[in-house]
mmCIF file of C-alpha atoms in Angstrom:
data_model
loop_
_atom_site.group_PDB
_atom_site.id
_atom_site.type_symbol
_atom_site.label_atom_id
_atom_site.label_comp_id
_atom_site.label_asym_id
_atom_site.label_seq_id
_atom_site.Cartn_x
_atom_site.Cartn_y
_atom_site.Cartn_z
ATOM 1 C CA UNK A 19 0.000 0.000 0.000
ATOM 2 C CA UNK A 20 1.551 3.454 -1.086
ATOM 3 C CA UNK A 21 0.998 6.807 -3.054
ATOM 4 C CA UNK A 22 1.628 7.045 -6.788
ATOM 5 C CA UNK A 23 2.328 10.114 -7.991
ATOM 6 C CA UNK A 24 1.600 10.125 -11.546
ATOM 7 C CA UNK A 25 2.242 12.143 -14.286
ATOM 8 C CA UNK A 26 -0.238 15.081 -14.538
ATOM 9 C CA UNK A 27 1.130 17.875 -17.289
ATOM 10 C CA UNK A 28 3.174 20.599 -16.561
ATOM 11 C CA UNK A 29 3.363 23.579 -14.796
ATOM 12 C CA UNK A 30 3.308 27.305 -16.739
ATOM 13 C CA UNK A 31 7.149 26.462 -15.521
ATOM 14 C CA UNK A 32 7.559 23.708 -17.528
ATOM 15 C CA UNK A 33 8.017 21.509 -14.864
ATOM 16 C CA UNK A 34 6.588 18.203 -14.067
ATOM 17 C CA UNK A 35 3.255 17.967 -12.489
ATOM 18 C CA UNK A 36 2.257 14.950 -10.828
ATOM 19 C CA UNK A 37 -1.047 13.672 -9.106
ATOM 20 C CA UNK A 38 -1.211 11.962 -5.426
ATOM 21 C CA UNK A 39 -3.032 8.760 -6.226
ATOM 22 C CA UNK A 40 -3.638 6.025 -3.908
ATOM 23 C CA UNK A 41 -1.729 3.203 -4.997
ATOM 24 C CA UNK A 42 -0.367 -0.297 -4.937
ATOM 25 C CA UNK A 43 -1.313 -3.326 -6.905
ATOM 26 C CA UNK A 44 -3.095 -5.777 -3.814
ATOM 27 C CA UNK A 45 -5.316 -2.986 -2.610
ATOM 28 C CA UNK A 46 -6.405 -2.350 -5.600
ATOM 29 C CA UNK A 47 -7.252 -5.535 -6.494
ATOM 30 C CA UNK A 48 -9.160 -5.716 -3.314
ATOM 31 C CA UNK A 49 -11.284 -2.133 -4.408
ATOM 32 C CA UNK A 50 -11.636 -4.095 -7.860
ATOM 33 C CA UNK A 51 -13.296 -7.049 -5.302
ATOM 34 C CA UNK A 52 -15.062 -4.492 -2.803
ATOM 35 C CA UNK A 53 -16.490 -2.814 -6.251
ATOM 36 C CA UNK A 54 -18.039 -6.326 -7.026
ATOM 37 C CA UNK A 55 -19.978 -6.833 -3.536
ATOM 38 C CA UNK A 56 -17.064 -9.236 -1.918
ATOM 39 C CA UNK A 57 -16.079 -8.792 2.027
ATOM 40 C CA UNK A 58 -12.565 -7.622 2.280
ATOM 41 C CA UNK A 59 -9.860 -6.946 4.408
ATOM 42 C CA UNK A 60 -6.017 -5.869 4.118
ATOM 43 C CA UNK A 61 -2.759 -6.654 5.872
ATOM 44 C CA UNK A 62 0.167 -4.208 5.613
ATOM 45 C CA UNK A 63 1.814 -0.756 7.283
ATOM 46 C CA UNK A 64 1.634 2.432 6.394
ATOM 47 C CA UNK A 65 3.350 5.877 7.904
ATOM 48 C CA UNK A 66 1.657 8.330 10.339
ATOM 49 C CA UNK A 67 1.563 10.724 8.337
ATOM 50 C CA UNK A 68 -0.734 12.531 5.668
ATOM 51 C CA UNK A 69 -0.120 10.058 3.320
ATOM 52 C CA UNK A 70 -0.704 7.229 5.440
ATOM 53 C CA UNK A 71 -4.441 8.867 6.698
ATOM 54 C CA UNK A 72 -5.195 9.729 2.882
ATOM 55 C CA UNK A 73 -4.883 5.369 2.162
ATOM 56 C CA UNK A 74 -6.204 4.610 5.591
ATOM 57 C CA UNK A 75 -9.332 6.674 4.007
ATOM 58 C CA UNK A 76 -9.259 5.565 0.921
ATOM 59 C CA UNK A 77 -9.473 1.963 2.064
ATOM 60 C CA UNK A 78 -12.636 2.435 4.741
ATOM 61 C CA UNK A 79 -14.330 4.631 1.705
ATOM 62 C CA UNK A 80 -13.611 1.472 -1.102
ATOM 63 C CA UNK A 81 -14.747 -0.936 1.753
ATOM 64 C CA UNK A 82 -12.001 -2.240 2.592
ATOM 65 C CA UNK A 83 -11.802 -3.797 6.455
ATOM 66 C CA UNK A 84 -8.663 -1.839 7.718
ATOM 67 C CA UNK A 85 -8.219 -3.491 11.323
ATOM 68 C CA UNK A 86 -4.586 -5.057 9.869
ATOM 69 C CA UNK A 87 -3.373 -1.554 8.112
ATOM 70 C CA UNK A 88 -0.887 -0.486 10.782
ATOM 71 C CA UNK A 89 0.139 3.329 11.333
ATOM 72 C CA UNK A 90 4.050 3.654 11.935
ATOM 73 C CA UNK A 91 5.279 6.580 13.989
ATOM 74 C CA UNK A 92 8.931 5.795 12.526
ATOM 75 C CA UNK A 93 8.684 5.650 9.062
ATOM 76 C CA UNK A 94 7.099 7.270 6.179
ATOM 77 C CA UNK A 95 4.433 6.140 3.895
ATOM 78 C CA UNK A 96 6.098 4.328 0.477
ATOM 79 C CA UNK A 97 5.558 6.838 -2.344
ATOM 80 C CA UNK A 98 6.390 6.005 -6.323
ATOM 81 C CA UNK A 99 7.260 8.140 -8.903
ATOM 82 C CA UNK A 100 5.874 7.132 -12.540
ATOM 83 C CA UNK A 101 7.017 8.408 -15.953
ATOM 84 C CA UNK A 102 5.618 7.386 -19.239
ATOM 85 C CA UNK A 103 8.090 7.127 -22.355
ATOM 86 C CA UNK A 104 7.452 7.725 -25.861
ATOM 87 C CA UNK A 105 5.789 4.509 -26.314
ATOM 88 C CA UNK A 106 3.399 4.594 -22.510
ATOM 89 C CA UNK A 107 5.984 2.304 -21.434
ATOM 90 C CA UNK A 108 6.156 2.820 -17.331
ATOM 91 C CA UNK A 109 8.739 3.550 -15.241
ATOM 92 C CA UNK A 110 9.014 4.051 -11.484
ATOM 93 C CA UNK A 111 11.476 5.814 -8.855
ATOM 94 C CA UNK A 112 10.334 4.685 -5.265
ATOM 95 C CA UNK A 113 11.077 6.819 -2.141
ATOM 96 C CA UNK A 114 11.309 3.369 0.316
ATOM 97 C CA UNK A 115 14.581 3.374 2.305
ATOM 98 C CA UNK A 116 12.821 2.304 4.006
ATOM 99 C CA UNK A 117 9.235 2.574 3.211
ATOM 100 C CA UNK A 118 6.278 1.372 5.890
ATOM 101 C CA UNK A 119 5.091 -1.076 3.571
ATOM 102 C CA UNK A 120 8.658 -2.728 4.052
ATOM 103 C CA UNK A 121 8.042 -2.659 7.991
ATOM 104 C CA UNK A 122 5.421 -5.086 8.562
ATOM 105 C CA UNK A 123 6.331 -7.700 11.365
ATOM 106 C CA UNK A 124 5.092 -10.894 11.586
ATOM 107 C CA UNK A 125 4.210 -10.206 14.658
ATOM 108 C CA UNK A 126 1.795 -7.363 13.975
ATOM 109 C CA UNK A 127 0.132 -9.770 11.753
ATOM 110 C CA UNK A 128 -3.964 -9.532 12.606
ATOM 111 C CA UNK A 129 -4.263 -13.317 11.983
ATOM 112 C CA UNK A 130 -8.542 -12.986 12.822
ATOM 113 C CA UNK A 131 -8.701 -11.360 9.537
ATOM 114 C CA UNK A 132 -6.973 -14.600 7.726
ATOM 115 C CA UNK A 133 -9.142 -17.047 9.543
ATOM 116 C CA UNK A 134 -12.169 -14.973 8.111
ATOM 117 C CA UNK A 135 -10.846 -15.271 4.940
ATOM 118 C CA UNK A 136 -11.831 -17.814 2.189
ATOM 119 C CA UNK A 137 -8.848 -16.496 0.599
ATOM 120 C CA UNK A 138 -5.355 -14.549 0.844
ATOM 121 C CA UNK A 139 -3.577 -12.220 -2.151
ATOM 122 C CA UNK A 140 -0.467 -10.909 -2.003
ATOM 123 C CA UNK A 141 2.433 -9.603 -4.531
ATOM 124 C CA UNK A 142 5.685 -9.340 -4.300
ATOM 125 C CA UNK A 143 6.442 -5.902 -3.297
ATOM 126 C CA UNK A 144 6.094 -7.117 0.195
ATOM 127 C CA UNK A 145 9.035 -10.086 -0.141
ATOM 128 C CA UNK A 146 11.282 -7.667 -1.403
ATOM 129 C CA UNK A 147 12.803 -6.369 2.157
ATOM 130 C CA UNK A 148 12.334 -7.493 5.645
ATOM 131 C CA UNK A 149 10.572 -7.746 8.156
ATOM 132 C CA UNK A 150 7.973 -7.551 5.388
ATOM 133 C CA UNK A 151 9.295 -10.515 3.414
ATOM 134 C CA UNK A 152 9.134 -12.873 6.586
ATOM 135 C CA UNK A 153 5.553 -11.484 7.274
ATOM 136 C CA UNK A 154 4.362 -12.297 4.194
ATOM 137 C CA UNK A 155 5.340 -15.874 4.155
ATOM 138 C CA UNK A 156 4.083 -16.040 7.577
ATOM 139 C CA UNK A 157 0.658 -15.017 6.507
ATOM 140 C CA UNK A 158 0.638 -17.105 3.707
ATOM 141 C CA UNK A 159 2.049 -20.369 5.325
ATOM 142 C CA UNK A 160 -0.740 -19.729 8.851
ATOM 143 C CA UNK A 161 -3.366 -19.308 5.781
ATOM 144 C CA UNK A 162 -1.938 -22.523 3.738
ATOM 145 C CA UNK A 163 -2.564 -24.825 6.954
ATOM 146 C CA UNK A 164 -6.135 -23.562 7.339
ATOM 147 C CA UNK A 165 -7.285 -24.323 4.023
ATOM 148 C CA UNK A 166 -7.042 -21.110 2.269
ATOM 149 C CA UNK A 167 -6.932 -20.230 -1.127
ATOM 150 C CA UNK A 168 -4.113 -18.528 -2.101
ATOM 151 C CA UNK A 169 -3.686 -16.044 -4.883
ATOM 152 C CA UNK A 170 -0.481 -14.631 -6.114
ATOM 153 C CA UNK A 171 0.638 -11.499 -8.528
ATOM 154 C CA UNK A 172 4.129 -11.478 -9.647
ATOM 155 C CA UNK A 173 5.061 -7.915 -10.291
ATOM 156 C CA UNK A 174 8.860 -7.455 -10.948
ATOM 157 C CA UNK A 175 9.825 -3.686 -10.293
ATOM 158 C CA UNK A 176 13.574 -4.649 -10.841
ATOM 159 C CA UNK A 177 14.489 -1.517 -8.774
ATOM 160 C CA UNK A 178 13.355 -2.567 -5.562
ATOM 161 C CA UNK A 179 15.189 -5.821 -5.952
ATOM 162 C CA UNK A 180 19.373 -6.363 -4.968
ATOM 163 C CA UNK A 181 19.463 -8.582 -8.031
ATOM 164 C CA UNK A 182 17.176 -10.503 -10.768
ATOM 165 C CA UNK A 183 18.138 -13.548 -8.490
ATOM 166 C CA UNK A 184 17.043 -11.956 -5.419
ATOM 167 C CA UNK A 185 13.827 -11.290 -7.056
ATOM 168 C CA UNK A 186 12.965 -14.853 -9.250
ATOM 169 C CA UNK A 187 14.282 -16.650 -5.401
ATOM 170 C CA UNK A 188 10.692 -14.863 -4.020
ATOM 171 C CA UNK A 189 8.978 -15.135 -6.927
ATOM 172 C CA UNK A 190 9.444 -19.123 -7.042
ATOM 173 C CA UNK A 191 8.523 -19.112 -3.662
ATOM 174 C CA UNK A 192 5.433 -17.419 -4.563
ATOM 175 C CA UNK A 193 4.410 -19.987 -7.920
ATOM 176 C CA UNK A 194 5.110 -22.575 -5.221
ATOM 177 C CA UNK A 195 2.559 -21.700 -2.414
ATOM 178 C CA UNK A 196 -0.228 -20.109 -4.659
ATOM 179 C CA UNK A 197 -3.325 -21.927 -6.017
ATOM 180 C CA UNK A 198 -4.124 -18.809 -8.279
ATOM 181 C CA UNK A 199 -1.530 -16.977 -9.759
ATOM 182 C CA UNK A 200 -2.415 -13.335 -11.347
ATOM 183 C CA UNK A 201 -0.448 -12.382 -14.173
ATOM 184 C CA UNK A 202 -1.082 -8.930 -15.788
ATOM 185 C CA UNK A 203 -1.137 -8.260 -19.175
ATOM 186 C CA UNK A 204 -0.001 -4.345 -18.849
ATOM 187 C CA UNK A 205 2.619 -5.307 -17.065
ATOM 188 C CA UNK A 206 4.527 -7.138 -19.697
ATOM 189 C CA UNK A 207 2.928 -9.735 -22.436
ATOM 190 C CA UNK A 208 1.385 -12.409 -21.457
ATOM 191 C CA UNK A 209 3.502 -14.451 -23.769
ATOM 192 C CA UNK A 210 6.862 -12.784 -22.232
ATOM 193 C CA UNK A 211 5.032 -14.055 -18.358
ATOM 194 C CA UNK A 212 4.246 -17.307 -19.031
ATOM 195 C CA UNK A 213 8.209 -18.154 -20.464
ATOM 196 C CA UNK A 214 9.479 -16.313 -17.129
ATOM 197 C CA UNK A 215 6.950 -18.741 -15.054
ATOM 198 C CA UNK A 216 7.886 -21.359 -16.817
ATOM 199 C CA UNK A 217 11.320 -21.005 -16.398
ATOM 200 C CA UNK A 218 10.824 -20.602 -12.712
ATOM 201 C CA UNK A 219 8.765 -24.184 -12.320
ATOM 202 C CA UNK A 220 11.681 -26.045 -14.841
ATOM 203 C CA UNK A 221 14.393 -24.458 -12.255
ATOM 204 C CA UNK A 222 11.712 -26.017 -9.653
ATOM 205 C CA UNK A 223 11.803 -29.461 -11.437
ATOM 206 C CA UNK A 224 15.557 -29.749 -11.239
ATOM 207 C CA UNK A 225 15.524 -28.358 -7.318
ATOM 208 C CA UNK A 226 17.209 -25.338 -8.398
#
């Protein structure tokens, strides 16, 4: 959960103008959900800051059940920066060192809302740093022995990540405990997705 700031004109200046946007792919598959009558709920950290009450907001006026959204007195709400090129093709500078999305402990975890679930999302934004990373799996594996469903979206944004490995070692993890996974078509062609996943499951096969 963060704030894009997208592109938005320019200034009589010339300069860039950008729009505060609520952002971050798993709540807004959950408003996509909320929009379609389903019970929701989200898991994650955000600052205590202006930021962090404008998605707090946001959340309660999509619908979403907020009891797991922590507010951090320590560390500022994750913000992205997005620039189109010549051919729409995104880009994105992240203000996250750290970010609050990053912060979530396991033990902060509000496991009631995972035992009302019939089934848990998540990306992975939140496996890129810890304690988030450790969080995530411990959500997913205390919703795995309950009999959850469990839905995955790889979405590579190669600068968070310390290396491609870094990133396709969480992203295998993911393929391996999801039931669903969501691939996105915007993101990058569904063709170019489905040789990355299968890459990852043949490196799988061979316990790679």
């Amino acid at each position: 959960l963060l704030i894009d700031f997208a592109p938005y004109g320019t200034s009589e200046q010339g300069n860039a103008l950008f729009e505060v946007c609520p952002g971050g792919a798993p709540c807004n598959f959950l408003a996509a959900l909320s929009a379609l009558g389903m019970k929701t709920a989200f898991l994650g950290k955000v600052g205590e800051d202006d930021f962090g009450l404008m998605l707090r907001h946001t959340l309660d006026a999509a619908g979403i059940d907020t009891r797991g959204l922590i507010s951090a007195p320590d560390v500022f709400t994750t913000l992205a920066f997005v620039r189109f090129d010549e051919n729409r093709d995104r880009s994105f500078s992240f203000a996250r060192k750290p970010g609050a999305d990053t912060r979530l402990r396991s033990d902060e975890l509000d496991l009631t809302v995972i035992d009302e679930c019939r089934m848990l999302h998540f990306g992975t934004l939140s496996l890129t740093d810890e304690p988030a990373r450790s969080a995530t799996q411990a959500a997913v594996e205390y919703a795995r022995r309950r009999g959850k469903l469990i839905s995955f979206a790889p979405n590579l944004r190669e600068p968070l990540w310390p290396s491609l490995d870094a990133a396709a070692e969480q992203m295998l993890w993911g393929l391996k405990n999801a039931d669903v996974v969501k691939i996105s078509g915007e993101e990058e062609p569904v063709d170019q997705a489905a040789k990355v996943i299968r890459g990852l499951l043949s490196l799988s096969a061979r316990g790679e």
